[in-house]
Coordinates of C-alpha atoms in Angstrom, one line a residue:
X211 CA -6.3 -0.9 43.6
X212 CA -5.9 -4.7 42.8
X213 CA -2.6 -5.5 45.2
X214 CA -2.2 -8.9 42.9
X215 CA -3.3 -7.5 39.6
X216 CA -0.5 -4.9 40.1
X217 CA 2.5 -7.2 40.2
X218 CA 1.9 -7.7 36.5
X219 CA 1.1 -5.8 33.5
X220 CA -0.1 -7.4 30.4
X221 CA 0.8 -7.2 26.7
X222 CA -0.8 -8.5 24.0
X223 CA 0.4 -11.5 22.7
X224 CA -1.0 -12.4 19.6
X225 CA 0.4 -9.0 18.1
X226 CA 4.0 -9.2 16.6
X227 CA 5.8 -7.2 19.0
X228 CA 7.9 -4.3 18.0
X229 CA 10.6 -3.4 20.9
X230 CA 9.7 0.7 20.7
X231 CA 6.5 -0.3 21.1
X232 CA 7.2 -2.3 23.5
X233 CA 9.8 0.0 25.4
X234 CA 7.6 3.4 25.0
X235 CA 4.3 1.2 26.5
X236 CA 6.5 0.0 29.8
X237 CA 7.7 3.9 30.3
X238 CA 4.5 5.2 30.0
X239 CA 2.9 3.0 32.9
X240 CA 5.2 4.7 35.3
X241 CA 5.3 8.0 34.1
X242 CA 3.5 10.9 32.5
X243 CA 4.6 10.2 28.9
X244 CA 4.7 12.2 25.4
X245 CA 5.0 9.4 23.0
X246 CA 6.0 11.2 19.7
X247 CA 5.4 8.6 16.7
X248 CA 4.8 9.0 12.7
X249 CA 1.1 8.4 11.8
X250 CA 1.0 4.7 11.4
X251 CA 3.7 3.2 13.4
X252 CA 1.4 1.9 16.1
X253 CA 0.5 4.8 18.9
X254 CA -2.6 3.2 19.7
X255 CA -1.5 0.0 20.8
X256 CA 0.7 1.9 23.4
X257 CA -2.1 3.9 24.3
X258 CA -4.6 0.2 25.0
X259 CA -1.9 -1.3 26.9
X260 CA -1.6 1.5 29.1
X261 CA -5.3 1.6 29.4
X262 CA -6.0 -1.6 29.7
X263 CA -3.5 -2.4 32.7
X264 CA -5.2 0.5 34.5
X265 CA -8.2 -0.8 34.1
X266 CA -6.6 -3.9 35.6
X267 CA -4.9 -2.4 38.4
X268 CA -7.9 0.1 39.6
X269 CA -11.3 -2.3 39.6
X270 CA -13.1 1.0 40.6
X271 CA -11.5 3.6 38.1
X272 CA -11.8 5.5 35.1
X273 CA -10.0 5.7 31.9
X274 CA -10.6 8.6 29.5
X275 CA -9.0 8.5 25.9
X276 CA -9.9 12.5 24.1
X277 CA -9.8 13.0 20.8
X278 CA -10.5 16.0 18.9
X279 CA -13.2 14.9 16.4
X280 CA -16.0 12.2 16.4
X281 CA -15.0 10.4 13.7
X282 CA -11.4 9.7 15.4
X283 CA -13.2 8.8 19.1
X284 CA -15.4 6.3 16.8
X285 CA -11.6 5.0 15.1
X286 CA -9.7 4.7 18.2
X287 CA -12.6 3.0 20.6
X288 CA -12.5 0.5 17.7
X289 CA -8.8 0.0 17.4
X290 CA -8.7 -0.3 21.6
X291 CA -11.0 -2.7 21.8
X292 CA -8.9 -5.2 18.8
X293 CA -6.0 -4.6 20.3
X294 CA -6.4 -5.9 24.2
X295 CA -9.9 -7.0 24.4
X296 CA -11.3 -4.0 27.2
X297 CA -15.0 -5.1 27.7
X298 CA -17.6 -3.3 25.9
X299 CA -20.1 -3.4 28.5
X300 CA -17.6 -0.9 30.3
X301 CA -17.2 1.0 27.5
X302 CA -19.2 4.1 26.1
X303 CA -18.2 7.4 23.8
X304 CA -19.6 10.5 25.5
X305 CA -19.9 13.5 23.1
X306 CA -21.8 16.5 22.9
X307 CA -24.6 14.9 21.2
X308 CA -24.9 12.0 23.5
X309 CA -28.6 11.6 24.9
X310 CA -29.3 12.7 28.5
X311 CA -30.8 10.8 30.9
X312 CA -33.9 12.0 32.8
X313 CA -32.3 14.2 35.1
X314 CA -30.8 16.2 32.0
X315 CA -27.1 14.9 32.8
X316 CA -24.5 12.4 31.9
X317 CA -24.0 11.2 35.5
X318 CA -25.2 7.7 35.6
X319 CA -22.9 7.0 31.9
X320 CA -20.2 8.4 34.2
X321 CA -21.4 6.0 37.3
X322 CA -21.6 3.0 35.6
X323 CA -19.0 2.6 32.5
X324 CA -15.4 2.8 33.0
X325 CA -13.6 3.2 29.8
X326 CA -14.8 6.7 27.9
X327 CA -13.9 7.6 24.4
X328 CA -14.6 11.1 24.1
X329 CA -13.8 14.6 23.0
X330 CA -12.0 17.3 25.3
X331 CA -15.0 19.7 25.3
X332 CA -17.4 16.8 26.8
X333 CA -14.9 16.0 29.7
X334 CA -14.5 19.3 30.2
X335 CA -18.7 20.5 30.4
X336 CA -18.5 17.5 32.6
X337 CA -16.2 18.2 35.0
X338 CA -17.9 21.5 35.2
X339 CA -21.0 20.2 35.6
X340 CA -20.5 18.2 38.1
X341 CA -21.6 15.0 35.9
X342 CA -18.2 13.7 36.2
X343 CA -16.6 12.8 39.6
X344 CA -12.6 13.8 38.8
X345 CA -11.2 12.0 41.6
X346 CA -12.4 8.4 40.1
X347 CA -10.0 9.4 36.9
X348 CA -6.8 7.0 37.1
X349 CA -6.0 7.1 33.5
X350 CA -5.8 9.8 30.8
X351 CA -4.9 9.5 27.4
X352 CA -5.0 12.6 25.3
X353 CA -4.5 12.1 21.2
X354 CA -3.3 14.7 18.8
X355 CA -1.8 16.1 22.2
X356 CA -0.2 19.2 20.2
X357 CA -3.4 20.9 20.8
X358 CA -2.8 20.5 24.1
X359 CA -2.0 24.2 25.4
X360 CA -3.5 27.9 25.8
X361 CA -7.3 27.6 25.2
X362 CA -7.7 24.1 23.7
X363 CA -10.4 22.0 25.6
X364 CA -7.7 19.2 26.3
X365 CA -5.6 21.8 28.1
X366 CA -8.8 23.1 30.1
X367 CA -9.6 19.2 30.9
X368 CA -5.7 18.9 32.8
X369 CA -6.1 22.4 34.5
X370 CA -9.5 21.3 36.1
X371 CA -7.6 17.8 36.8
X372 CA -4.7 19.4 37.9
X373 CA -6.2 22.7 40.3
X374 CA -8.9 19.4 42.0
X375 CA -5.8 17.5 42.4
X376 CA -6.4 14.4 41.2
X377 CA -3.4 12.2 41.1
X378 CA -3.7 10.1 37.5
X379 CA -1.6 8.5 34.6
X380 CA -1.3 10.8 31.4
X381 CA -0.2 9.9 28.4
X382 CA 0.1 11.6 25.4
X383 CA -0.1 10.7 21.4
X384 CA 1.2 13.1 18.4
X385 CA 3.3 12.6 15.5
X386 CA 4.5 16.3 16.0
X387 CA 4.4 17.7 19.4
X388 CA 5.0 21.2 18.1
X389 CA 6.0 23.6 15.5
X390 CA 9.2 24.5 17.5
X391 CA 10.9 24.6 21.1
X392 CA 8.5 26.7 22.8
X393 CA 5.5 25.4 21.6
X394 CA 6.7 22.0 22.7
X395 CA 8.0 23.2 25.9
X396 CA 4.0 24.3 26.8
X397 CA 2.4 21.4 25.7
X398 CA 5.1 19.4 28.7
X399 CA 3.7 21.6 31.4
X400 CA 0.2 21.7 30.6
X401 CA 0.7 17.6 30.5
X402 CA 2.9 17.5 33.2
X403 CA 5.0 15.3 30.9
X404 CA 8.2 13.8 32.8
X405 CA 9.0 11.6 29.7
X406 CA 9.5 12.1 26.1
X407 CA 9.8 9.5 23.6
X408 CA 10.4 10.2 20.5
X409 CA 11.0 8.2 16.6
X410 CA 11.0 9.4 13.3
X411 CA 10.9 7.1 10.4
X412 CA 14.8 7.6 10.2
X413 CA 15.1 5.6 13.1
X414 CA 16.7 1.9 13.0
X415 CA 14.2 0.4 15.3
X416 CA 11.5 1.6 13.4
X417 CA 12.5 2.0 9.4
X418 CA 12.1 -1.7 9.0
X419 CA 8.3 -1.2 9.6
X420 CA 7.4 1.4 6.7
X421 CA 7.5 2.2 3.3
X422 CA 9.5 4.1 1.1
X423 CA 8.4 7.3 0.9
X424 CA 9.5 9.9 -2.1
X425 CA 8.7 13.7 -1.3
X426 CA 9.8 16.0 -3.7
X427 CA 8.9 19.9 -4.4
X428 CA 7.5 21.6 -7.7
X429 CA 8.5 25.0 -7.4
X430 CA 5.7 27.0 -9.8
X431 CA 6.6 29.9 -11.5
X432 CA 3.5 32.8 -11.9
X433 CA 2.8 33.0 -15.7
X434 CA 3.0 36.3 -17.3
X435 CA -0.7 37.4 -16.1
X436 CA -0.1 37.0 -12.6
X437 CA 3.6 38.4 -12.4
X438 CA 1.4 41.8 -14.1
X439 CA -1.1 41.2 -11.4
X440 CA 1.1 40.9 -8.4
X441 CA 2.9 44.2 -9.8
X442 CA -0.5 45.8 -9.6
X443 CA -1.1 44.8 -5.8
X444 CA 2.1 46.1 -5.0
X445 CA 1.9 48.9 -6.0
X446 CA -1.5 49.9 -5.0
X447 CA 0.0 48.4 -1.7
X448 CA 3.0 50.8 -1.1
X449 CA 1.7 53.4 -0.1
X450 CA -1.0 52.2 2.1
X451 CA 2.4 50.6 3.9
X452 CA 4.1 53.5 4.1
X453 CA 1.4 56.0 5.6
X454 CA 0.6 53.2 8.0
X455 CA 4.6 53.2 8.6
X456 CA 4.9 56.5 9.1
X457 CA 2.1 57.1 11.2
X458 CA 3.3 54.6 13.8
X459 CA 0.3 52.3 13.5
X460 CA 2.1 49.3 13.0
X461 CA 4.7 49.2 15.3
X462 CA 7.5 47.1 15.4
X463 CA 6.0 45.2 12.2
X464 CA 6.6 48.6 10.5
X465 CA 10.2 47.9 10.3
X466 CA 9.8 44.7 8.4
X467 CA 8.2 46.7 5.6
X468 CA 10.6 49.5 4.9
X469 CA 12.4 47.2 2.1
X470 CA 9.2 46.2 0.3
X471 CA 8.0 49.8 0.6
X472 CA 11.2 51.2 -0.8
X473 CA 11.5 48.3 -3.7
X474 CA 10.0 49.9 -6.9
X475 CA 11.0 47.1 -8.7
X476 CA 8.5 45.5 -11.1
X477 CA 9.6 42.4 -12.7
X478 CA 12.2 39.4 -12.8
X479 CA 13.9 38.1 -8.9
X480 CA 14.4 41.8 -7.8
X481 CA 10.8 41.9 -7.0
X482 CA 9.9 42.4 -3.4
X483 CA 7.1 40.4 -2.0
X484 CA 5.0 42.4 0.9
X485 CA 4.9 40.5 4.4
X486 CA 2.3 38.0 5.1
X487 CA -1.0 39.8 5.5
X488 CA -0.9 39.1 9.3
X489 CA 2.0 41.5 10.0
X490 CA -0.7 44.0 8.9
X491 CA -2.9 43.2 12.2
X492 CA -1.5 45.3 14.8
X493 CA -2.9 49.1 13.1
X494 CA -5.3 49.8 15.9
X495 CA -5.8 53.5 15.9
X496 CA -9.8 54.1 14.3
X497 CA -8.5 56.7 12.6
X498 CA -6.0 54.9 10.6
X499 CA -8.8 52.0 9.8
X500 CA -9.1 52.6 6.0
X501 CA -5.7 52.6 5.4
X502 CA -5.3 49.4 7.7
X503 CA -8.4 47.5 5.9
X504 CA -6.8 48.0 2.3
X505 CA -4.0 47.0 3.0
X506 CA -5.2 43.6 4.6
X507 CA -7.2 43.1 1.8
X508 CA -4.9 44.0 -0.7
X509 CA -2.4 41.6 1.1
X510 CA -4.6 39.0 1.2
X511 CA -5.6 38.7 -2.4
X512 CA -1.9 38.7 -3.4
X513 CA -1.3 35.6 -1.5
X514 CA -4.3 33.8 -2.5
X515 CA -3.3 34.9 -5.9
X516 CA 0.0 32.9 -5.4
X517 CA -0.9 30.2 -3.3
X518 CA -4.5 29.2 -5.2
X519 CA -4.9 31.3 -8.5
X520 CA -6.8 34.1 -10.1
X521 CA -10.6 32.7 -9.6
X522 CA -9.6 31.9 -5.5
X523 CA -8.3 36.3 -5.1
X524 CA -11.4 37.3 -7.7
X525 CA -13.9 35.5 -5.3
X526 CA -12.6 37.1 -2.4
X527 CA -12.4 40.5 -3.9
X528 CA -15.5 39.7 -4.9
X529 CA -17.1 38.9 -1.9
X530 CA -15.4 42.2 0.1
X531 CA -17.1 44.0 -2.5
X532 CA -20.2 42.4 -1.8
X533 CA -19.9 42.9 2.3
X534 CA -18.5 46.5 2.3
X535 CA -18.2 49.7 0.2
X536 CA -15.2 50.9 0.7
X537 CA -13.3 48.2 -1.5
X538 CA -10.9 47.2 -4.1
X539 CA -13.9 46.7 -6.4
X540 CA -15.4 50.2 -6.1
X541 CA -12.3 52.3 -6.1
X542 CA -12.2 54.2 -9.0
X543 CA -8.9 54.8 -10.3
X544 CA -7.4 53.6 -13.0
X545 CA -4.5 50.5 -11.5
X546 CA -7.7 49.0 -9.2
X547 CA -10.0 49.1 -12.2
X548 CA -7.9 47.6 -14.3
X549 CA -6.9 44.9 -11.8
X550 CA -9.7 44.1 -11.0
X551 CA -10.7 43.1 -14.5
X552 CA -7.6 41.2 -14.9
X553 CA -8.2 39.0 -11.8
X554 CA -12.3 38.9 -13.2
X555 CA -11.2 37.7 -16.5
X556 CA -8.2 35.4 -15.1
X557 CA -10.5 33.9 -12.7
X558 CA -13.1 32.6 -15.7
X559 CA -10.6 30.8 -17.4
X560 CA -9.9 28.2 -14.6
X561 CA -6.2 26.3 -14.6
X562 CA -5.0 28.3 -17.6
X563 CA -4.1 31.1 -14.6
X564 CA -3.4 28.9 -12.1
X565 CA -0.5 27.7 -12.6
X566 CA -0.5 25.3 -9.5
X567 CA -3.8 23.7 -10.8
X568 CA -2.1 23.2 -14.6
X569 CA 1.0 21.5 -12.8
X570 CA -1.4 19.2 -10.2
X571 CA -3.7 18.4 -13.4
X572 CA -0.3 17.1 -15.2
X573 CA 1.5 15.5 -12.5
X574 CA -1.8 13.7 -12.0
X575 CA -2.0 12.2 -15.5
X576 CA 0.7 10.9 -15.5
X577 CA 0.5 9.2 -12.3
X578 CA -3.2 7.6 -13.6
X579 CA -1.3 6.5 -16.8
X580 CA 1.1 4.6 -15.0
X581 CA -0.6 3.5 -11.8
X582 CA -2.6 0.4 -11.0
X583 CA -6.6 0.5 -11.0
X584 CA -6.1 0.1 -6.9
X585 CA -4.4 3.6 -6.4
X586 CA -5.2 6.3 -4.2
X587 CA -4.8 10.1 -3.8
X588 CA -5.0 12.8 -1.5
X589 CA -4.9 16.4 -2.2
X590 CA -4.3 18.7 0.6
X591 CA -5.8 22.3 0.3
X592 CA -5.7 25.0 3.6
X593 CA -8.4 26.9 1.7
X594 CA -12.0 26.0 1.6
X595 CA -12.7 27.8 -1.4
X596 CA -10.0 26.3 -3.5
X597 CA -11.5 22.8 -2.8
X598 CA -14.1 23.1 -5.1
X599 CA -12.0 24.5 -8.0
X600 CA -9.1 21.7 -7.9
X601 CA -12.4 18.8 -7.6
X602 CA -13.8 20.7 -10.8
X603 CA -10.9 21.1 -12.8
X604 CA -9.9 17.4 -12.4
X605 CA -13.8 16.3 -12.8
X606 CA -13.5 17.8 -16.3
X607 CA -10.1 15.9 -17.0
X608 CA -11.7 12.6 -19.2
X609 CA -10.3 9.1 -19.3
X610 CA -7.8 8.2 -22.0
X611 CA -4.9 7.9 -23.7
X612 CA -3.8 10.3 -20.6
X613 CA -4.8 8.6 -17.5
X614 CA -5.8 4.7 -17.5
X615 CA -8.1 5.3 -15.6
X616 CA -10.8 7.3 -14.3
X617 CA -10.1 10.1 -12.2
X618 CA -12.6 9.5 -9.3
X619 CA -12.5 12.6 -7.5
X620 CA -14.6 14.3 -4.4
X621 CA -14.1 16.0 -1.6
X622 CA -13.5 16.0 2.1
X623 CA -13.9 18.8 4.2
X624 CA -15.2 20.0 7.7
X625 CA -18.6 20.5 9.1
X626 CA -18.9 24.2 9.3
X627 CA -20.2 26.1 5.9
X628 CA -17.5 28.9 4.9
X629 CA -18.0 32.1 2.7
X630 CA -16.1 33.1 -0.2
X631 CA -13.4 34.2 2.3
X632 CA -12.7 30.5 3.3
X633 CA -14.1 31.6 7.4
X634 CA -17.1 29.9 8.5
X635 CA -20.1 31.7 7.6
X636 CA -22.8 33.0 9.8
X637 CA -26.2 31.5 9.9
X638 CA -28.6 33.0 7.1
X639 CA -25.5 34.3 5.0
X640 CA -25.4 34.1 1.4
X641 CA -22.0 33.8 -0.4
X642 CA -19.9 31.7 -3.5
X643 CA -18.5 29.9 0.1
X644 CA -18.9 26.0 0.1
X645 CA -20.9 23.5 2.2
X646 CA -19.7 21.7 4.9
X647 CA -19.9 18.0 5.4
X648 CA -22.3 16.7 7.6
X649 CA -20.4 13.6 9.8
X650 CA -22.8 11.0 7.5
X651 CA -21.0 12.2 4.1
X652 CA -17.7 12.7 5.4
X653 CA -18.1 8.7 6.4
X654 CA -19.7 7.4 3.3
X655 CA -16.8 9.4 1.4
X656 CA -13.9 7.9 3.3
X657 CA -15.8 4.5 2.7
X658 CA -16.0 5.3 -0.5
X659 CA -12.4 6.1 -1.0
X660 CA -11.3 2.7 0.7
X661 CA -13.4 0.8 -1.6
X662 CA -12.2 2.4 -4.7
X663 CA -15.6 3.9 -5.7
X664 CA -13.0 7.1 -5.4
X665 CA -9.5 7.1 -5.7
X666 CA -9.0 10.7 -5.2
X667 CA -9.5 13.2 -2.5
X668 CA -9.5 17.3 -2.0
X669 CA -9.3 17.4 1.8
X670 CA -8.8 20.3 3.8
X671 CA -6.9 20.0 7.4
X672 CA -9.9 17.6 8.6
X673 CA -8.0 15.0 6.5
X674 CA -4.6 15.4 8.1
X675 CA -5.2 13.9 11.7
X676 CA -5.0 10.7 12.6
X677 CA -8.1 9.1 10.1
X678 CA -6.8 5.8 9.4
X679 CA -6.3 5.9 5.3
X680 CA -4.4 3.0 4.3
X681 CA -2.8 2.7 1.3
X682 CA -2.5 6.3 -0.4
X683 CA 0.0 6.0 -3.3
X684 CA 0.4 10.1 -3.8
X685 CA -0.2 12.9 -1.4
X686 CA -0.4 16.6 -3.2
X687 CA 0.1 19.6 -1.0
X688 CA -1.4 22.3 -2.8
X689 CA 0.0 24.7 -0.8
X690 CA 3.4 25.2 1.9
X691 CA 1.8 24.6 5.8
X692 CA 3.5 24.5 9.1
X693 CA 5.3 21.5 10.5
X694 CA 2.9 20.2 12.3
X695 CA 0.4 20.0 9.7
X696 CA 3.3 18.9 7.0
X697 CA 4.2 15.9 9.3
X698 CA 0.5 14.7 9.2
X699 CA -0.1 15.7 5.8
X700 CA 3.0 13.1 4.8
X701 CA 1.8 10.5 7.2
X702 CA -1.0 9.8 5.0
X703 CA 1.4 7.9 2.6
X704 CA 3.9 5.3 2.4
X705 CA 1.6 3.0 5.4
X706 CA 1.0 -0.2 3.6
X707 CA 3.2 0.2 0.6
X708 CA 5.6 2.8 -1.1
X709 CA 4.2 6.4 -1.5
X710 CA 5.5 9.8 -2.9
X711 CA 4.4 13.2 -1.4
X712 CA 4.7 16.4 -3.8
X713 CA 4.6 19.6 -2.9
X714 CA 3.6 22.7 -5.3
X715 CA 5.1 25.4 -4.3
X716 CA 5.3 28.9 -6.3
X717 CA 8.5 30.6 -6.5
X718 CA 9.6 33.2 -3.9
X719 CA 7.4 33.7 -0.4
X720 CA 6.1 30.2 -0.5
X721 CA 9.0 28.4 -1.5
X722 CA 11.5 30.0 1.0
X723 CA 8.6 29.1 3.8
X724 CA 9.1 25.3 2.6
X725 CA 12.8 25.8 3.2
X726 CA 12.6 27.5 6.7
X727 CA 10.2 24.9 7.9
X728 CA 12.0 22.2 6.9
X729 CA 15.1 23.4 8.8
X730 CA 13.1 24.3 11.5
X731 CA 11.7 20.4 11.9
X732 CA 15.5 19.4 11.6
X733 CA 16.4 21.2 14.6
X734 CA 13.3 20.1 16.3
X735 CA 14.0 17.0 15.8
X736 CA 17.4 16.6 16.9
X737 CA 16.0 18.4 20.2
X738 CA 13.4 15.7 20.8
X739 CA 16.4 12.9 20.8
X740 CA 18.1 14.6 23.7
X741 CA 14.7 15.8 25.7
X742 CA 16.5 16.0 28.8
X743 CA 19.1 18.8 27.7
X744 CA 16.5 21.2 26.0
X745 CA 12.9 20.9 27.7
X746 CA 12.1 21.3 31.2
X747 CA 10.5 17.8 32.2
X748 CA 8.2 17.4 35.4
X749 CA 10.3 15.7 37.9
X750 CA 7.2 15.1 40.1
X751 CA 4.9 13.1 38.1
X752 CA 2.8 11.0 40.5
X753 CA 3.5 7.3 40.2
X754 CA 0.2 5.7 40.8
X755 CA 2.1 2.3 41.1
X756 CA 2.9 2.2 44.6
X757 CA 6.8 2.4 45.8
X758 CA 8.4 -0.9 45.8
X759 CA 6.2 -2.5 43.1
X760 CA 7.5 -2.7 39.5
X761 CA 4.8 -4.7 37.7

C-alpha cells in the first residue's frame, strides 16, 4: 500500500461530472458495492475510478474486471483505458484462447501485468491452476453481476476468493440485479455486497441525462388457422394431462392442470391455454415416459405456435419426427394427421400465418417511411430458429412507396450452431437449425450496423448485454421475456436520442406474462430504493482502506 497515495482518490476531470456518478464511485471505494444502473448511464466510469485508485493505492496489486463474453472484455478494456488513462503496458485480457507461454500456463501474464480484463471461466481455471496467485487480488469488478450466483463462473471466481480468504474490493455492474427478491437476495451473498445503489431512468438525478423513450405493446390476435390449430393441440393434449394427473407422475404441477384438462372449450376467450411446457418436467417414472414425451412435445409446439408461427412449430415437429419414432408426425390417427398437415401447409406460406411477423413487417414500413436514412433497428428474438424467418421475410419486403428506404437487414446471434429445436447441436448433426457466428462476423456486423451498411438487426439474447449500440431508433421484442432480459432489451434504445420499444405480444398466455412481469419489476424496484429494509446486506465487508484514513 502507497501510505501517501491513499490520502487521495482521483476523478477524472475532463469528464462532465454527474453527482450519482460521482456519489455511487465514492461508496464503492469503501465498500462492496452493487451499483444498479440503466444501460448507458455511465457504469463504467464508476467501475475505472474504482480501479484505477486501486491501482494507485496498491503499487503491487491486481485488478480483475470479468465479463461474460469476449466481445464485452474487448468494449470495457477500451472504455477503461479513455476514461482514467490506466497504462497499457499493465494491462492484458486473459481469455481462454490466450496463448501459453512455454511452460503451458498463464503465470508470467499474471506475474507481470496488473490490470486483467477477462472472462469469469479464465479467473476461475486460473485460480485452480495455480496460474494465478489470489492473495495479490485487491480489486474485483464483476459486469453483468446478475449472473453472479449458483453455478455461474463469476460466482465460482468469489467462492475460491472467498474460502482462500483473500481480503479485496468488489464491485458489481447490472442494469437488473434480478428477476425478483430472492434472486437478488443470492446475488448480495455470493458478492458479499454491503451496499446497494440503485437508479432507474425515473430518477431526478438521472432523467436529465436520457432520451425519451416510448414502449408500447401490440397484443396479436391468432388468425383463424392457428385458433383451429391450437384447438387441435389441446385436445390431443388432454388426455396425455390427465393420465399423467391421475397416475401421480406430476406431482404438485398436476394440480395446476385440472382446469385446462377439464376445459372442453374450443373457441372465443373461454379457451384454456395448457401450462408452459416446463410444468410438464417433473414425470419421472420410465413407465409413464411416452405419455410424459407427448405431452412436452405437444406443449412445446403450441407455444412456438403462438410465440413464432406455423413454419417455427412445423420445423420442430419436424425435426422430432426426424430424431425419434414415436412422434406427432407418425401417429396415425385422424386429429394428429390432420394437424400436422395444417402446421405443414401453414408453415410454407411464411407471415400470412404468423401473425406476429405480418404485424412486425407493418409496423416496420411504416417506421422506414417516416424515418431518416440514419436510423436504426433492433429486433429481439429468444429463438434461434425464428431468426432466420423474421431476416427473410423482411429481406423480401422491397424499397418504395412503403419504406424510404431500404430495409438493410442481417442477423446477430451466438457462437454455438443450434438445431431445428433452437438447442445447440451436437458436432456432426444434421438439421434445418442455424449457424452460429463466429466472433469475426458478429464484429464486422455490429460495424456494419454503426456505419449504416445495415440498419436493421435480428438478434437473439447475445444482443441484449451490455454491447455499446448507440443510437437505435426502434427496438422490436418479438416475443414476452423475463425482467432481466426486458430491462436490457430496452436499454438498447433511447441512448443518444429518443427511441420507442414495441412489444408483440399474442393475446392470452403471452400477454398476461407481459403484465405479471411488469408488476413484478415495479415491486422490485421499489425494493431496491429501500435496500436496507428488504435484503440482508453484509455488515462485514473488509475495508481495504485502513481505519482512520478517508481518501
Amino acid at each position: 500500500m502507497d501510505p501517501e497515495a491513499i490520502q487521495t482518490y482521483v476523478y477524472p476531470a475532463q469528464i462532465s461530472r454527474r453527482d450519482y456518478q460521482f456519489d455511487m464511485a465514492r461508496n464503492a471505494l469503501l465498500t462492496n458495492s452493487l451499483v444498479c444502473l440503466p444501460t448507458g448511464l455511465g457504469k463504467t466510469l464508476i467501475a475505472a475510478v474504482v480501479m484505477y485508485n486501486y491501482y494507485r493505492w496498491f503499487p503491487t496489486g491486481k485488478i480483475i474486471f470479468m465479463a461474460p463474453t469476449r466481445p464485452l472484455v474487448d468494449q470495457q478494456m477500451s472504455a477503461c483505458h479513455t476514461v482514467v488513462g490506466i497504462p497499457a503496458s499493465d494491462t492484458i485480457v486473459l481469455m481462454g484462447s490466450t496463448k501459453k507461454d512455454d511452460s503451458g500456463s498463464r503465470r508470467d501474464f499474471w506475474r507481470e501485468k496488473r490490470l486483467f480484463f477477462c472472462t469469469p471461466h479464465t479467473v476461475a481455471n486460473d485460480l485452480e491452476s495455480g496460474d494465478l496467485d489470489a492473495k495479490q487480488i485487491v480489486c474485483v469488478v464483476v459486469d453483468e453481476a446478475h449472473h453472479a450466483r449458483g453455478q455461474y463462473a463469476s460466482a465460482e471466481v468469489l467462492r475460491l476468493l472467498h474460502e482462500r480468504k483473500v481480503r479485496f474490493r468488489l464491485l458489481a455492474l447490472t442494469a437488473t440485479p434480478g428477476q425478483g427478491l430472492d434472486e437478488v437476495q443470492k446475488v448480495v451473498e455470493t458478492l458479499r455486497i454491503g451496499r446497494i445503489d440503485f437508479r432507474s431512468d425515473q430518477d431526478p438525478d438521472v432523467s436529465r441525462y436520457t432520451h425519451k423513450r416510448e414502449m408500447t405493446v401490440e397484443k396479436v390476435k391468432p388468425d383463424q388457422a392457428m385458433s383451429h390449430v391450437q384447438d387441435m393441440l389441446c385436445e390431443l393434449l388432454r388426455p396425455c394431462c390427465a393420465q399423467l394427473v391421475n397416475m401421480g407422475a406430476l406431482g404438485e404441477a398436476g394440480f395446476r392442470m385440472l382446469t385446462f384438462i377439464k376445459n372442453k372449450a374450443t373457441n372465443g376467450a373461454s379457451r384454456v391455454e395448457p401450462p408452459a411446457w416446463f410444468t410438464l418436467q417433473s414425470a419421472q417414472q420410465a413407465i409413464y415416459r411416452n405419455q410424459h414425451q407427448t405431452a412436452m412435445e405437444l406443449s412445446k409446439a403450441y407455444e412456438l405456435l403462438l410465440k413464432y408461427g406455423a413454419k417455427s412449430a412445423y420445423d420442430y415437429i419436424d425435426k422430432r419426427g426426424r430424431d425419434k419414432s414415436n412422434t406427432l408426425v407418425h401417429r396415425s390417427d385422424p386429429v394428429s394427421v390432420e394437424l400436422v398437415d395444417l402446421i405443414r401447409s401453414m408453415s410454407s406460406n411464411g407471415a400470412h400465418h404468423s401473425p406476429k411477423l405480418d404485424r412486425l413487417t407493418s409496423i416496420l414500413k411504416q417506421h422506414f417511411r417516416d424515418a431518416t436514412a440514419d436510423t436504426r433497428v433492433i429486433i429481439f428474438t429468444s429463438y434461434r430458429e425464428s431468426v432466420k424467418d423474421i431476416v427473410q421475410a423482411l429481406r423480401e419486403v422491397p424499397a418504395g412507396e412503403d419504406t424510404a428506404c431500404k430495409i438493410k437487414v442481417a442477423e446477430f446471434v451466438g457462437q454455438g450452431d443450434t438445431g431445428a429445436t433452437g438447442k445447440k447441436r451436437a458436432p456432426g448433426a444434421t438439421s434445418r437449425g442455424t449457424k452460429g457466428q463466429t466472433q469475426k462476423e458478429q464484429k464486422q456486423t455490429l460495424d456494419d450496423f454503426r456505419a449504416g451498411t445495415l440498419n436493421t438487426l435480428v438478434a437473439t439474447s447475445i444482443g441484449e448485454e451490455g454491447l455499446d449500440i448507440p443510437s437505435v431508433d426502434l427496438i422490436f421484442f418479438f416475443d414476452v421475456v423475463d425482467t432481466i432480459r426486458a430491462i436490457q432489451r430496452m436499454g438498447r434504445t433511447g441512448r443518444a436520442r429518443d427511441g420507442k420499444v414495441v412489444i408483440l405480444a399474442t393475446e392470452g398466455k403471452e400477454y398476461a406474462k407481459f403484465t405479471s412481469e411488469q408488476k413484478k419489476y415495479e415491486t422490485l424496484m421499489t425494493c431496491l430504493r429501500m435496500p436496507e429494509t428488504h435484503f440482508r446486506l453484509d455488515k462485514k465487508c473488509p475495508r481495504i482502506v485502513p481505519d482512520g484514513v478517508t481518501p
